[in-house]
Coordinates of C-alpha atoms in Angstrom, one line a residue:
X14 CA 0.0 0.0 0.0
X15 CA 1.2 3.5 -0.7
X16 CA 1.0 6.4 1.6
X17 CA -0.4 9.7 0.5
X18 CA -1.3 13.1 2.1
X19 CA -4.9 12.0 2.0
X20 CA -4.7 8.6 3.8
X21 CA -1.9 7.2 6.0
X22 CA -0.4 3.8 5.2
X23 CA -2.5 0.8 6.2
X24 CA -5.4 3.1 7.0
X25 CA -8.9 3.5 5.3
X26 CA -10.0 6.7 7.1
X27 CA -8.9 9.9 5.4
X28 CA -6.8 12.4 7.4
X29 CA -9.5 15.1 6.7
X30 CA -12.1 12.8 8.4
X31 CA -9.8 12.3 11.4
X32 CA -9.4 16.1 11.7
X33 CA -13.2 16.6 11.4
X34 CA -13.7 14.1 14.2
X35 CA -11.2 15.9 16.4
X36 CA -12.8 19.3 15.6
X37 CA -16.3 17.9 16.3
X38 CA -15.1 16.4 19.6
X39 CA -14.4 20.0 20.9
X40 CA -18.2 20.7 20.8
X41 CA -20.9 19.2 23.1
X42 CA -21.8 16.4 20.7
X43 CA -22.0 12.7 21.3
X44 CA -19.7 10.3 19.6
X45 CA -22.6 8.6 18.0
X46 CA -23.7 11.9 16.4
X47 CA -20.3 12.6 15.2
X48 CA -20.1 9.1 13.7
X49 CA -23.5 9.5 11.9
X50 CA -22.6 12.9 10.5
X51 CA -19.2 11.8 9.2
X52 CA -20.3 8.3 8.1
X53 CA -17.9 6.3 10.2
X54 CA -18.5 3.9 13.1
X55 CA -18.8 4.9 16.7
X56 CA -15.7 2.9 17.5
X57 CA -13.7 4.9 14.9
X58 CA -14.7 8.1 16.5
X59 CA -13.8 6.8 20.0
X60 CA -10.4 5.4 18.8
X61 CA -9.5 8.7 17.1
X62 CA -10.5 10.8 20.2
X63 CA -8.5 8.5 22.4
X64 CA -5.4 8.7 20.1
X65 CA -5.3 12.5 20.8
X66 CA -5.6 11.8 24.6
X67 CA -2.6 9.5 24.8
X68 CA -0.3 12.4 23.8
X69 CA -1.3 14.4 26.8
X70 CA 0.8 13.6 29.9
X71 CA 0.3 15.3 33.2
X72 CA 3.4 16.8 34.8
X73 CA 3.3 15.6 38.4
X74 CA 6.5 17.5 39.2
X75 CA 4.7 20.9 38.8
X76 CA 1.8 22.5 40.6
X77 CA 0.9 26.2 40.1
X78 CA 1.0 28.6 43.0
X79 CA -2.8 29.3 42.6
X80 CA -5.0 26.3 42.2
X81 CA -8.7 26.0 41.5
X82 CA -10.4 22.7 42.2
X83 CA -14.0 21.5 42.0
X84 CA -16.2 18.4 42.0
X85 CA -18.5 17.5 39.2
X86 CA -21.0 14.7 38.2
X87 CA -19.0 12.2 36.3
X88 CA -19.9 9.2 34.1
X89 CA -21.8 6.2 35.4
X90 CA -18.6 4.1 35.3
X91 CA -16.8 6.4 37.9
X92 CA -16.7 4.7 41.3
X93 CA -17.9 7.7 43.3
X94 CA -20.3 9.2 40.8
X95 CA -18.5 12.5 41.3
X96 CA -15.0 13.3 39.9
X97 CA -12.4 15.9 41.1
X98 CA -10.8 18.5 38.7
X99 CA -8.0 20.8 39.4
X100 CA -7.0 23.7 37.3
X101 CA -4.1 26.3 37.0
X102 CA -5.9 29.4 38.1
X103 CA -3.5 31.8 36.3
X104 CA -3.4 30.0 32.9
X105 CA -7.0 28.7 33.2
X106 CA -5.9 25.3 32.0
X107 CA -6.9 21.9 33.4
X108 CA -4.1 20.0 35.0
X109 CA -5.9 16.7 35.7
X110 CA -9.2 15.0 36.5
X111 CA -9.3 12.4 39.2
X112 CA -12.1 9.9 38.6
X113 CA -13.2 9.6 42.2
X114 CA -13.5 12.6 44.5
X115 CA -13.5 10.8 47.8
X116 CA -10.7 11.7 50.2
X117 CA -9.1 8.3 50.4
X118 CA -8.8 8.2 46.6
X119 CA -7.4 11.8 46.5
X120 CA -4.8 10.8 49.1
X121 CA -3.9 7.6 47.1
X122 CA -3.6 9.8 43.9
X123 CA -1.3 12.4 45.5
X124 CA 0.9 9.7 47.1
X125 CA 1.1 7.6 44.0
X126 CA 2.1 10.6 41.9
X127 CA 4.4 12.0 44.7
X128 CA 2.6 15.4 44.8
X129 CA 3.5 17.6 47.8
X130 CA 0.8 20.2 47.6
X131 CA 1.8 22.0 50.8
X132 CA 5.3 22.9 49.4
X133 CA 4.1 24.4 46.1
X134 CA 0.6 25.7 46.2
X135 CA 0.2 29.2 47.7
X136 CA -3.5 29.8 47.2
X137 CA -6.5 27.3 47.0

């Protein structure tokens, strides 16, 4: 098989379709609706969205001086039904989302990732 600018080697989905899926994922739209609109399967949409997520790595060695955090209703598969999000207050960017907001899970999360909040964060 040959590789072109339109389709990657060993792929059947065009690069433009992959870009359209990524752009559609930024909007409040279900994966099923994106799949129907672009004539691809739901699994293809899910796989392409997840391929972008694997490039994002949380830097556990850095926490901003000013930190916002909140709880929000999560998916049905989350253990605690509520998740925990923390954000860099100065840059307004999400640092990470912890699937379960309960204290014992947050403690496990910070210990596992060696985060020492008291030494870094100035304002909550």
